[in-house]
């Protein structure tokens, strides 16, 4: 019995590269989410309140609605990007 981890389709998986790409994606998405929800909705609310969407200040909009919309967009982006990373490292499902 071999002590090496199982391979996929006859090729070894680059675990370090795969995990590094996954972590970079997660950290970048978390930074965007933090900046949109906490940054735009709390930290920079006075600056964003100078602008309006409809009749509502932009800072209020980010705090109430925008961070939710950004989160949903980030979910779809994460799924799409992880699919590409899986294909790059040949660990995708057929």
PDB file of C-alpha atoms in Angstrom:
ATOM      1  CA  UNK A   1       0.000   0.000   0.000  1.00  0.00           C
ATOM      2  CA  UNK A   2       1.363   3.411  -0.972  1.00  0.00           C
ATOM      3  CA  UNK A   3       1.738   6.208   1.576  1.00  0.00           C
ATOM      4  CA  UNK A   4       1.013   8.890  -1.030  1.00  0.00           C
ATOM      5  CA  UNK A   5      -2.403  10.536  -1.123  1.00  0.00           C
ATOM      6  CA  UNK A   6      -4.719   9.328  -3.864  1.00  0.00           C
ATOM      7  CA  UNK A   7      -4.400  11.094  -7.200  1.00  0.00           C
ATOM      8  CA  UNK A   8      -7.118  12.366  -9.472  1.00  0.00           C
ATOM      9  CA  UNK A   9      -7.272  11.072 -13.034  1.00  0.00           C
ATOM     10  CA  UNK A  10      -3.739   9.708 -12.777  1.00  0.00           C
ATOM     11  CA  UNK A  11      -2.171  13.043 -11.783  1.00  0.00           C
ATOM     12  CA  UNK A  12      -1.042  14.325  -8.426  1.00  0.00           C
ATOM     13  CA  UNK A  13      -3.020  17.229  -6.968  1.00  0.00           C
ATOM     14  CA  UNK A  14      -1.110  20.369  -6.020  1.00  0.00           C
ATOM     15  CA  UNK A  15      -2.646  20.691  -2.547  1.00  0.00           C
ATOM     16  CA  UNK A  16      -0.573  23.719  -1.578  1.00  0.00           C
ATOM     17  CA  UNK A  17      -1.438  25.635  -4.742  1.00  0.00           C
ATOM     18  CA  UNK A  18      -5.100  24.703  -4.537  1.00  0.00           C
ATOM     19  CA  UNK A  19      -5.399  25.714  -0.898  1.00  0.00           C
ATOM     20  CA  UNK A  20      -3.480  28.950  -1.573  1.00  0.00           C
ATOM     21  CA  UNK A  21      -5.832  29.886  -4.431  1.00  0.00           C
ATOM     22  CA  UNK A  22      -8.847  29.050  -2.277  1.00  0.00           C
ATOM     23  CA  UNK A  23      -7.581  31.145   0.646  1.00  0.00           C
ATOM     24  CA  UNK A  24      -6.810  34.116  -1.613  1.00  0.00           C
ATOM     25  CA  UNK A  25     -10.332  33.952  -3.006  1.00  0.00           C
ATOM     26  CA  UNK A  26     -11.905  33.706   0.462  1.00  0.00           C
ATOM     27  CA  UNK A  27      -9.864  36.573   1.885  1.00  0.00           C
ATOM     28  CA  UNK A  28     -10.580  38.841  -1.077  1.00  0.00           C
ATOM     29  CA  UNK A  29     -14.315  38.130  -0.844  1.00  0.00           C
ATOM     30  CA  UNK A  30     -14.312  38.745   2.918  1.00  0.00           C
ATOM     31  CA  UNK A  31     -12.502  42.059   2.427  1.00  0.00           C
ATOM     32  CA  UNK A  32     -15.067  43.200  -0.151  1.00  0.00           C
ATOM     33  CA  UNK A  33     -17.924  42.123   2.109  1.00  0.00           C
ATOM     34  CA  UNK A  34     -16.382  43.883   5.121  1.00  0.00           C
ATOM     35  CA  UNK A  35     -15.807  47.105   3.183  1.00  0.00           C
ATOM     36  CA  UNK A  36     -19.353  47.120   1.842  1.00  0.00           C
ATOM     37  CA  UNK A  37     -21.196  46.149   5.008  1.00  0.00           C
ATOM     38  CA  UNK A  38     -19.118  47.584   7.840  1.00  0.00           C
ATOM     39  CA  UNK A  39     -17.134  50.198   5.940  1.00  0.00           C
ATOM     40  CA  UNK A  40     -19.863  51.765   3.797  1.00  0.00           C
ATOM     41  CA  UNK A  41     -22.668  51.175   6.300  1.00  0.00           C
ATOM     42  CA  UNK A  42     -20.887  52.296   9.487  1.00  0.00           C
ATOM     43  CA  UNK A  43     -17.362  53.707   9.121  1.00  0.00           C
ATOM     44  CA  UNK A  44     -17.828  55.895   6.051  1.00  0.00           C
ATOM     45  CA  UNK A  45     -21.565  56.501   6.392  1.00  0.00           C
ATOM     46  CA  UNK A  46     -21.199  60.289   6.664  1.00  0.00           C
ATOM     47  CA  UNK A  47     -19.284  60.458   3.395  1.00  0.00           C
ATOM     48  CA  UNK A  48     -21.722  58.166   1.569  1.00  0.00           C
ATOM     49  CA  UNK A  49     -24.755  60.009   2.927  1.00  0.00           C
ATOM     50  CA  UNK A  50     -23.835  62.925   0.641  1.00  0.00           C
ATOM     51  CA  UNK A  51     -25.158  60.813  -2.234  1.00  0.00           C
ATOM     52  CA  UNK A  52     -28.699  59.512  -2.649  1.00  0.00           C
ATOM     53  CA  UNK A  53     -30.348  56.465  -4.209  1.00  0.00           C
ATOM     54  CA  UNK A  54     -33.956  57.443  -4.736  1.00  0.00           C
ATOM     55  CA  UNK A  55     -34.739  59.514  -1.638  1.00  0.00           C
ATOM     56  CA  UNK A  56     -32.435  57.567   0.667  1.00  0.00           C
ATOM     57  CA  UNK A  57     -28.857  58.437   1.667  1.00  0.00           C
ATOM     58  CA  UNK A  58     -26.319  56.020   0.198  1.00  0.00           C
ATOM     59  CA  UNK A  59     -24.842  55.166   3.623  1.00  0.00           C
ATOM     60  CA  UNK A  60     -28.281  54.170   4.892  1.00  0.00           C
ATOM     61  CA  UNK A  61     -28.885  52.163   1.703  1.00  0.00           C
ATOM     62  CA  UNK A  62     -25.620  50.225   2.171  1.00  0.00           C
ATOM     63  CA  UNK A  63     -26.463  49.504   5.811  1.00  0.00           C
ATOM     64  CA  UNK A  64     -30.010  48.321   5.038  1.00  0.00           C
ATOM     65  CA  UNK A  65     -29.959  46.825   1.542  1.00  0.00           C
ATOM     66  CA  UNK A  66     -26.625  47.157  -0.198  1.00  0.00           C
ATOM     67  CA  UNK A  67     -24.636  44.780   1.968  1.00  0.00           C
ATOM     68  CA  UNK A  68     -27.260  42.080   1.404  1.00  0.00           C
ATOM     69  CA  UNK A  69     -27.142  42.557  -2.373  1.00  0.00           C
ATOM     70  CA  UNK A  70     -23.349  42.567  -2.336  1.00  0.00           C
ATOM     71  CA  UNK A  71     -23.393  39.357  -0.278  1.00  0.00           C
ATOM     72  CA  UNK A  72     -25.644  37.620  -2.814  1.00  0.00           C
ATOM     73  CA  UNK A  73     -23.417  38.734  -5.701  1.00  0.00           C
ATOM     74  CA  UNK A  74     -20.365  37.473  -3.796  1.00  0.00           C
ATOM     75  CA  UNK A  75     -21.988  34.053  -3.331  1.00  0.00           C
ATOM     76  CA  UNK A  76     -22.437  33.662  -7.085  1.00  0.00           C
ATOM     77  CA  UNK A  77     -18.941  35.009  -7.760  1.00  0.00           C
ATOM     78  CA  UNK A  78     -17.475  32.543  -5.241  1.00  0.00           C
ATOM     79  CA  UNK A  79     -19.259  29.588  -6.848  1.00  0.00           C
ATOM     80  CA  UNK A  80     -18.127  30.633 -10.335  1.00  0.00           C
ATOM     81  CA  UNK A  81     -14.530  31.304  -9.277  1.00  0.00           C
ATOM     82  CA  UNK A  82     -14.252  28.064  -7.267  1.00  0.00           C
ATOM     83  CA  UNK A  83     -15.413  26.172 -10.337  1.00  0.00           C
ATOM     84  CA  UNK A  84     -12.578  27.765 -12.297  1.00  0.00           C
ATOM     85  CA  UNK A  85     -10.053  26.994  -9.552  1.00  0.00           C
ATOM     86  CA  UNK A  86     -11.274  23.389  -9.421  1.00  0.00           C
ATOM     87  CA  UNK A  87     -10.771  23.073 -13.171  1.00  0.00           C
ATOM     88  CA  UNK A  88      -7.340  24.704 -12.967  1.00  0.00           C
ATOM     89  CA  UNK A  89      -6.171  22.124 -10.406  1.00  0.00           C
ATOM     90  CA  UNK A  90      -8.123  19.290 -12.055  1.00  0.00           C
ATOM     91  CA  UNK A  91     -10.326  18.480  -9.059  1.00  0.00           C
ATOM     92  CA  UNK A  92     -13.636  19.421 -10.664  1.00  0.00           C
ATOM     93  CA  UNK A  93     -16.626  17.143 -10.862  1.00  0.00           C
ATOM     94  CA  UNK A  94     -17.730  15.885 -14.242  1.00  0.00           C
TER      95      UNK A  94
END
